[in-house]
XYZ file of C-alpha atoms in Angstrom:
462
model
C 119.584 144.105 72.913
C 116.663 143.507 74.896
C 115.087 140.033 75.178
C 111.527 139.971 73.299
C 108.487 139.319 76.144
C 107.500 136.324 74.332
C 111.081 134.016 75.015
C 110.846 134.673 78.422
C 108.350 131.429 79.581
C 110.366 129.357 77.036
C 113.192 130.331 78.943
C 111.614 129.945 82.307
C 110.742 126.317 80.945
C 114.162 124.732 80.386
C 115.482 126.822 83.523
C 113.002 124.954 85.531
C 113.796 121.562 84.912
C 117.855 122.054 84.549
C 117.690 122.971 87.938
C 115.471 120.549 89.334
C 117.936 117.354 87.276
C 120.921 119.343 88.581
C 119.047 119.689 91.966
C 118.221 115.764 91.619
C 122.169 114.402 90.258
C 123.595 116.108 93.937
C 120.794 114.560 95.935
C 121.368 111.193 94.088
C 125.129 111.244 94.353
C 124.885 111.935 98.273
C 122.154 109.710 99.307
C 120.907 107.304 97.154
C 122.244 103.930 96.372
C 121.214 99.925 96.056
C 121.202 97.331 98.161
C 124.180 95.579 98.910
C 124.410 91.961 97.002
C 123.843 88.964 99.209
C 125.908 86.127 98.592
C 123.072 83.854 100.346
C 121.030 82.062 97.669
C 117.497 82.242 100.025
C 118.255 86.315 99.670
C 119.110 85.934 96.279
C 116.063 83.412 94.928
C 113.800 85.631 97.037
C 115.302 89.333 95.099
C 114.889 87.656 91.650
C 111.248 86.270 92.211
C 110.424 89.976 93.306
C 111.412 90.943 90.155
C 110.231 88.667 88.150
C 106.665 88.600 89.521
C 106.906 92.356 89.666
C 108.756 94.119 86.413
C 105.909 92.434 84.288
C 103.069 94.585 85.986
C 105.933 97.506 86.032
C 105.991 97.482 82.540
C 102.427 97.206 82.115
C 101.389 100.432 84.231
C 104.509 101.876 81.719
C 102.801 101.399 78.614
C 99.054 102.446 80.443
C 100.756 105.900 81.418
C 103.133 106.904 78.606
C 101.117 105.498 75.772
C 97.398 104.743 76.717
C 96.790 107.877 78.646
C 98.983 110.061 76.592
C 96.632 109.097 73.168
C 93.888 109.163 75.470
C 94.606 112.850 75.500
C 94.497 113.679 71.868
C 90.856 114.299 71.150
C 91.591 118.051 70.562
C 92.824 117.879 67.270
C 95.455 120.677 67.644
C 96.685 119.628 70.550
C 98.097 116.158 69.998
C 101.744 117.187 70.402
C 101.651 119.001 73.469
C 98.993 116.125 74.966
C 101.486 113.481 74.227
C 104.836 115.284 75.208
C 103.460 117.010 78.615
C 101.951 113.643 79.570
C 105.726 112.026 79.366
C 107.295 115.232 80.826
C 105.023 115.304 84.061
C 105.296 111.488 84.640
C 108.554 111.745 84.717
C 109.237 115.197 86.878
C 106.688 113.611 89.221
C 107.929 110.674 89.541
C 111.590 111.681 90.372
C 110.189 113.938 92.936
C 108.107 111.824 94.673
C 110.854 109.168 94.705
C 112.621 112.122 96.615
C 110.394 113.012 99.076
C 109.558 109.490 100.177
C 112.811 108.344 100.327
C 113.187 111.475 102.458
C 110.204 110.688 104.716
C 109.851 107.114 104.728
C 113.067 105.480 103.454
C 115.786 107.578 104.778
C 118.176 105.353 107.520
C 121.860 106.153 108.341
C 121.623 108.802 105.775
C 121.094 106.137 102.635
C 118.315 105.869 100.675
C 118.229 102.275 99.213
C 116.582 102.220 95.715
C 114.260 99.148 94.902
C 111.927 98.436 92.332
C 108.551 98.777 94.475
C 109.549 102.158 95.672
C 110.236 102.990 92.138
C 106.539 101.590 90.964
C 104.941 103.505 94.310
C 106.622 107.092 93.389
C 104.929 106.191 89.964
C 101.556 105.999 91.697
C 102.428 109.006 93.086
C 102.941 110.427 89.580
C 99.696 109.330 88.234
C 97.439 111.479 90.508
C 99.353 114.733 88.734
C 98.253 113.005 84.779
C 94.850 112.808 86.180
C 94.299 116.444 87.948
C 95.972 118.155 84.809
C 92.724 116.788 82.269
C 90.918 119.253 84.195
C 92.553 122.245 82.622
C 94.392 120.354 79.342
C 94.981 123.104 76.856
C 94.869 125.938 78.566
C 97.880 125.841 81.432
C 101.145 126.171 79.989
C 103.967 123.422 80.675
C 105.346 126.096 83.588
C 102.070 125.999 85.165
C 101.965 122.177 84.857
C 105.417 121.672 86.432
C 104.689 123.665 89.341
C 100.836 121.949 89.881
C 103.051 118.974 89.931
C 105.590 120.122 92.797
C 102.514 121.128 94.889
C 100.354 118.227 94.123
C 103.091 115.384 94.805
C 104.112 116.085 98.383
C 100.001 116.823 99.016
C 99.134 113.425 97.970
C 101.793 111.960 100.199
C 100.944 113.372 103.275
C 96.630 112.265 102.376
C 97.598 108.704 101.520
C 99.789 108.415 104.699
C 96.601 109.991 106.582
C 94.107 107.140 104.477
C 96.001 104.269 104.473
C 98.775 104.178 107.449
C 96.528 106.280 110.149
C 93.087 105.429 108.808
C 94.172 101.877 107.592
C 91.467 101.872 104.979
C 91.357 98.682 102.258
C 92.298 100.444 99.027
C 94.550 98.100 96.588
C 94.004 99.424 93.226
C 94.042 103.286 94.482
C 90.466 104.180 93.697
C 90.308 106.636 96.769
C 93.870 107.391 97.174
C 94.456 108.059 93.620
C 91.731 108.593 91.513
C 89.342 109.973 93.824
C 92.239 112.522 95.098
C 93.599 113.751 91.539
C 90.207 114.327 90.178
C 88.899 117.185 92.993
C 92.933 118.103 93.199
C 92.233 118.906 89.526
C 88.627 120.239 89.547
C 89.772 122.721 92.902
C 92.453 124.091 90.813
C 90.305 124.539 87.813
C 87.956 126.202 89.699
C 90.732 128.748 91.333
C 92.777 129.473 88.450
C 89.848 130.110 85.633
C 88.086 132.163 89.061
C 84.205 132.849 88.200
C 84.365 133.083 84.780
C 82.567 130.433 81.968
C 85.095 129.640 79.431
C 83.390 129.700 76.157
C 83.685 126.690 73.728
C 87.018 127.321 71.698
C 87.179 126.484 67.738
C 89.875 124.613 68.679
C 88.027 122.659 71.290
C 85.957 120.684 68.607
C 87.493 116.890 68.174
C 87.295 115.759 64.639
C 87.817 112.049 63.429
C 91.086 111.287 63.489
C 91.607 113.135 66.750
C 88.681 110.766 68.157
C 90.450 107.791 66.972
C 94.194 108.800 68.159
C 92.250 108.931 71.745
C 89.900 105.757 70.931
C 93.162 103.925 70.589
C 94.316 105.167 74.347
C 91.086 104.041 75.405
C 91.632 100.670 74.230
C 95.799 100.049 75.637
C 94.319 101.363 78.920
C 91.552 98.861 78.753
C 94.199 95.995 78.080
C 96.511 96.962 80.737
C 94.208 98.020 83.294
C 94.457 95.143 85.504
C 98.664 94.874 85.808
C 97.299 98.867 87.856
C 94.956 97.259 89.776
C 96.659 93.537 91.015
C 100.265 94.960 91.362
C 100.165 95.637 94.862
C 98.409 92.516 95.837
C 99.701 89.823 97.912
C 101.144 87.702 95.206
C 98.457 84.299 95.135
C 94.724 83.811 95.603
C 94.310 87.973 96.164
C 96.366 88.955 93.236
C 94.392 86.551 91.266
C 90.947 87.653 92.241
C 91.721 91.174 92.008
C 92.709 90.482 88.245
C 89.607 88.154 87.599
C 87.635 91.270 89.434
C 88.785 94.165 87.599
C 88.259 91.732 84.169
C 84.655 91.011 84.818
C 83.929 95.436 85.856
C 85.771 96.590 82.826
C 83.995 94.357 80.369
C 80.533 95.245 82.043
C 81.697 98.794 81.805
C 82.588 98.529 78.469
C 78.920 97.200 77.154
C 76.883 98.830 79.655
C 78.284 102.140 78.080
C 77.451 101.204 74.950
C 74.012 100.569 75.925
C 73.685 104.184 77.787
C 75.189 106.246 75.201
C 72.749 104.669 72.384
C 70.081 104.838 74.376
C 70.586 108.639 75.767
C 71.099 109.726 71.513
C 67.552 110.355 69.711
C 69.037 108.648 66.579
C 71.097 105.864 68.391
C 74.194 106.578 67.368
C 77.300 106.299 69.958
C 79.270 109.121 71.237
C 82.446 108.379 70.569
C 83.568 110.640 74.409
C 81.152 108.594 76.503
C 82.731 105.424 74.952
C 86.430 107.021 75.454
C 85.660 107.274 79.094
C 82.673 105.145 79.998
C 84.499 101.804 79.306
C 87.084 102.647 81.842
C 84.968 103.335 84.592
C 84.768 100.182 85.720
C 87.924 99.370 86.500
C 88.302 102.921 88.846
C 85.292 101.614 90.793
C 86.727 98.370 91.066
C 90.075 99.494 92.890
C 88.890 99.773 95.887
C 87.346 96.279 96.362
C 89.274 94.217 93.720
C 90.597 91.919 96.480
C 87.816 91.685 98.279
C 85.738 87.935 98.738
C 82.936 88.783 96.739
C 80.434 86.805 94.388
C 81.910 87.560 90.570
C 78.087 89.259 89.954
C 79.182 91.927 92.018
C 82.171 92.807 89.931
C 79.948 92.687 86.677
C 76.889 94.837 88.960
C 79.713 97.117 90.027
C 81.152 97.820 86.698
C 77.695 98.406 84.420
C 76.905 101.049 87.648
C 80.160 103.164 87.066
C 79.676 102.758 83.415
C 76.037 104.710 83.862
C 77.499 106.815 86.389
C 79.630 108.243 83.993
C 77.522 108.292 80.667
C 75.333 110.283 82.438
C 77.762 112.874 84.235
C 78.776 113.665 80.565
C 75.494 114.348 79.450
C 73.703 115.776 82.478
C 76.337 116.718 84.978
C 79.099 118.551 83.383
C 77.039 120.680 81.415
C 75.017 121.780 85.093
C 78.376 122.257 86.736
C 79.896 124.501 84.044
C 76.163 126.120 83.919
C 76.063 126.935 87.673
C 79.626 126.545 88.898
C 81.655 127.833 86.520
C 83.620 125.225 86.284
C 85.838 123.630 83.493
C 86.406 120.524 83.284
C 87.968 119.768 80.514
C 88.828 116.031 79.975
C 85.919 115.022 82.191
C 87.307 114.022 84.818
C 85.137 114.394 87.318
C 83.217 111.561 85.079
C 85.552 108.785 84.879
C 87.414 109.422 87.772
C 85.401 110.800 90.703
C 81.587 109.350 90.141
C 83.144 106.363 89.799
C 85.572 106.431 92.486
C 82.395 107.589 94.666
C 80.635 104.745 93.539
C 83.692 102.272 94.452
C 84.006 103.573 97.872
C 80.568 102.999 98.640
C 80.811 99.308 97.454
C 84.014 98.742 99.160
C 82.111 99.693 102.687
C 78.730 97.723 101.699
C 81.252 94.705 101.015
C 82.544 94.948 104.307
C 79.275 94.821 105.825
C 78.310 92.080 103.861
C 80.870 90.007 104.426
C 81.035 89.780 107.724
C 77.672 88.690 107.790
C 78.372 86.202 105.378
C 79.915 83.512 107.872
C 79.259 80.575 105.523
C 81.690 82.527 102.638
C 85.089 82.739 102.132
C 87.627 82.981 104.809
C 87.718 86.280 106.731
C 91.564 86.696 105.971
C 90.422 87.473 102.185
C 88.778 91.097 103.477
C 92.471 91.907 105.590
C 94.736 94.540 105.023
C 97.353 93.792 102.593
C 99.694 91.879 104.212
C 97.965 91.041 107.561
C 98.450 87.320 108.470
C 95.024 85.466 109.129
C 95.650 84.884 112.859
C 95.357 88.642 112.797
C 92.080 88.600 111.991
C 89.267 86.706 113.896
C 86.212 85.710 113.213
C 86.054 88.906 111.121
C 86.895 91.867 113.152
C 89.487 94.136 112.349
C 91.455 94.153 115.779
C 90.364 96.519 118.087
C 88.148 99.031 115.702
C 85.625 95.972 114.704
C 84.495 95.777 111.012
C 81.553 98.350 111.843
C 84.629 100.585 112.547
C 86.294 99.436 108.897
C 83.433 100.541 107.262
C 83.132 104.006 109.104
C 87.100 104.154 108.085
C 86.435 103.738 104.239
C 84.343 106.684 104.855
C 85.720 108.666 106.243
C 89.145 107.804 104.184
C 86.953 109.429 101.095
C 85.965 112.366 102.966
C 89.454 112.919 103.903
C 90.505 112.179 100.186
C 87.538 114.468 98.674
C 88.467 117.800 101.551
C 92.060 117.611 101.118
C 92.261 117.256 97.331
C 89.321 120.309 97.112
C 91.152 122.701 99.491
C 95.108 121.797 98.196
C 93.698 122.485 94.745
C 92.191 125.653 95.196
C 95.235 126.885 96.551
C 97.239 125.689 93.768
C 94.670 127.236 91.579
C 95.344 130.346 92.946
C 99.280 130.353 92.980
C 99.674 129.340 89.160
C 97.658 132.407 88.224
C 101.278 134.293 88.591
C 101.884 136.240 85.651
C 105.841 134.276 85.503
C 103.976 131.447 84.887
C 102.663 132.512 81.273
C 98.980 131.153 80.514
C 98.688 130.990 77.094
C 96.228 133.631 75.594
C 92.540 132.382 74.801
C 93.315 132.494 70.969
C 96.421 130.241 71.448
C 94.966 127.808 73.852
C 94.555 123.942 72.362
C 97.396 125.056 69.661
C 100.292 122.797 69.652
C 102.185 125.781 67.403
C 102.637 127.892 70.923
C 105.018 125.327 71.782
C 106.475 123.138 69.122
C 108.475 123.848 66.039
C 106.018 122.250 63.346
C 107.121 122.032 59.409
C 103.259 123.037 58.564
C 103.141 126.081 59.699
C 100.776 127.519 57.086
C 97.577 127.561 59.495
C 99.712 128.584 62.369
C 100.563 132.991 63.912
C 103.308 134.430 62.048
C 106.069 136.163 64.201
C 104.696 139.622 64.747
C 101.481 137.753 66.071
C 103.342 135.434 68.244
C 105.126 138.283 70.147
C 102.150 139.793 70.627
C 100.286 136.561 72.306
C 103.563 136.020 74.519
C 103.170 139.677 75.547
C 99.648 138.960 76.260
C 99.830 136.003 78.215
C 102.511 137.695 80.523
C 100.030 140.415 81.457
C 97.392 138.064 82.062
């Protein structure tokens, strides 16, 4: 008896990711392992205060990406299981992959991998560019197309923040231009090629109602908490770790009131939108990334994050709708909003902090604007080595045009390879429907059989 056309992407689905664990058990078995115990206590002491000072943050980031982002994608009221469960799914796939392929690249001597907690906590960096660039098309990819957006996007992201940060050694500690900068155009490029030329219209589905709102109000808020832990992690442990958390403080509680402000103030009755509030309050701490380390007066921080805040208010009013209008382009969490105005905004800061500061010779000590990890005898009088801090600031620029090209042209070819028919894009009527993919007790609003069949069918000749 044949197979009906509609099992065949829930069969691709579990397929998919049996053979990339089974794929992942052989690779572990062979070539990964720990480091081997040292019986000297200096080795020892030092191992434990790594984790200690580290596992904290860890955890932090933990509850930001499985909980905070994962609610902050339930504002389509239909969609709340498949938001929630895809978020967890594709942190996880990418983060196992990317802990392959840089142990592979980077890691790999005498044919060992050794397995330690910061290159577990990097690979999850690596993972969060892939939760970002999916918001662009949230709803209507299905989880095949999401798995595969994640293979390409991983190994993509590697090779540009190797090109920023190692080649280009631009300043970059809480990953505005690396990460957010780079998933959001990943994610708008493959929007762009997989939906082609043509407007998506505004679904019924589409609509967030109040309890949907809240559910993603609530993500807004555990992101907003834990926001900092993202930011200071990678910071040298001391006065830069403790700025970069007193920074990134001071931008998203600017943010968080200046979008308050904005979004009354753009409504004719004064009301808040509950979206620009969603989004706008996190701003802040994207633009902050970049310069969260930085010496810098605490005004800037507070200047710097009630900027992003407007930046993004008014991309959701103003910009999106112009883009869809005259791009046709979806953009369906906003991305582009919260992530890439205000990463624009941060890289710009991040260069007119450089210039500042080295003009500033009464200020703080020139080692507080080094590369993470450079000694101060390795900076003098300001300059950065040979390239000068002139040639810093040309670096953080061109870092973001490197970020902004490579994400654009990677995604549109992305774009383009998950429009294969295997890959089973849910049909227009079943988009933003958690009932296409999860066995739900109330299924009295949901297709009966003969329908579904008929979607599957559908989506496989699309």
């Amino acid at each position: 008896m044949s197979v009906p056309p509609s099992t065949y992407p829930r069969r691709l689905l579990p397929l998919f990711l049996g053979l990339f664990q089974g794929a992942l058990f052989l690779f572990f078995a062979l070539f990964v392992t720990y480091d081997e115990p040292s019986a000297q206590a200096e080795d020892t002491n030092l191992v434990a205060n790594q984790v200690y000072s580290t596992f904290p943050f860890f955890q932090d980031i933990q509850v930001m990406l499985v909980v905070g982002l994962g609610l902050l994608l339930t504002f389509l009221p239909r969609y709340g299981f498949s938001a929630l469960t895809h978020n967890f799914l594709l942190l996880n796939f990418s983060m196992q992959w990317a802990l392959v392929l840089q142990g592979l690249l980077q890691h790999f001597h005498h044919g060992q991998i050794h397995l330690d907690l910061h290159k577990l906590l990097i690979s999850e960096f690596a993972a969060v560019t892939v939760l970002i660039s999916v918001g662009a098309i949230l709803g209507r990819a299905s989880p095949c197309q999401l798995l595969v957006m994640a293979t390409c996007e991983i190994p993509i992201y590697l090779a540009s923040e190797w090109v920023i940060v190692t080649w280009l050694g631009i300043l970059d500690v809480g990953g505005t231009i690396t990460i957010h900068i780079f998933s959001c155009y990943f994610g708008l490029g493959v929007s762009k090629a997989l939906f082609r030329a043509t407007q998506q219209p505004l679904h019924p589905k589409e609509t967030p109602t109040p309890s949907s709102d809240l559910m993603s109000l609530v993500g807004t808020l555990i992101l907003w908490v834990f926001w900092p832990s993202f930011v200071a992690v990678l910071c040298q442990p001391g006065d830069a770790q403790h700025r970069a958390i007193l920074n990134t403080l001071l931008a998203m509680s600017a943010s968080a009131i200046t979008t308050v402000v904005v979004s009354s103030l753009l409504e004719r009755d004064g009301k808040l939108s509950l979206g620009h509030l969603q989004n706008g309050s996190l701003a802040g701490g994207v633009a902050i990334g970049v310069v969260a380390d930085m010496a810098m007066p605490p005004v800037a921080a507070l200047a710097l994050g009630s900027l992003s805040a407007v930046v993004c208010v008014l991309g959701f009013r103003f910009l999106t709708p112009l883009l869809g209008r005259k791009l046709k382009l979806l953009d369906q969490c906003g991305i582009h909003n919260l992530h890439g105005l205000p990463g624009i905004l941060g890289a710009a800061a991040s260069v007119l902090a450089i210039l500042v500061a080295s003009k500033d010779t009464s200020g703080s000590q020139p080692s507080q604007l080094s590369p993470a990890g450079a000694n101060a005898s390795e900076v003098v009088e300001g300059q950065w080595g040979d390239r000068g801090v002139g040639g810093q600031a040309l670096c953080q620029a061109a870092g973001l045009a490197v970020a902004v090209g490579a994400s654009l042209l990677a995604g549109l070819l992305t774009g383009a390879a998950l429009r294969l028919p295997c890959l089973a894009r849910p049909p227009e009527r079943l988009c933003f429907d958690d009932s296409l993919y999860f066995k739900i007790q109330d299924q009295a609003e949901s297709p009966g059989p003969d329908s579904s069949a008929e979607e599957g069918a559908l989506a496989l000749k699309e």
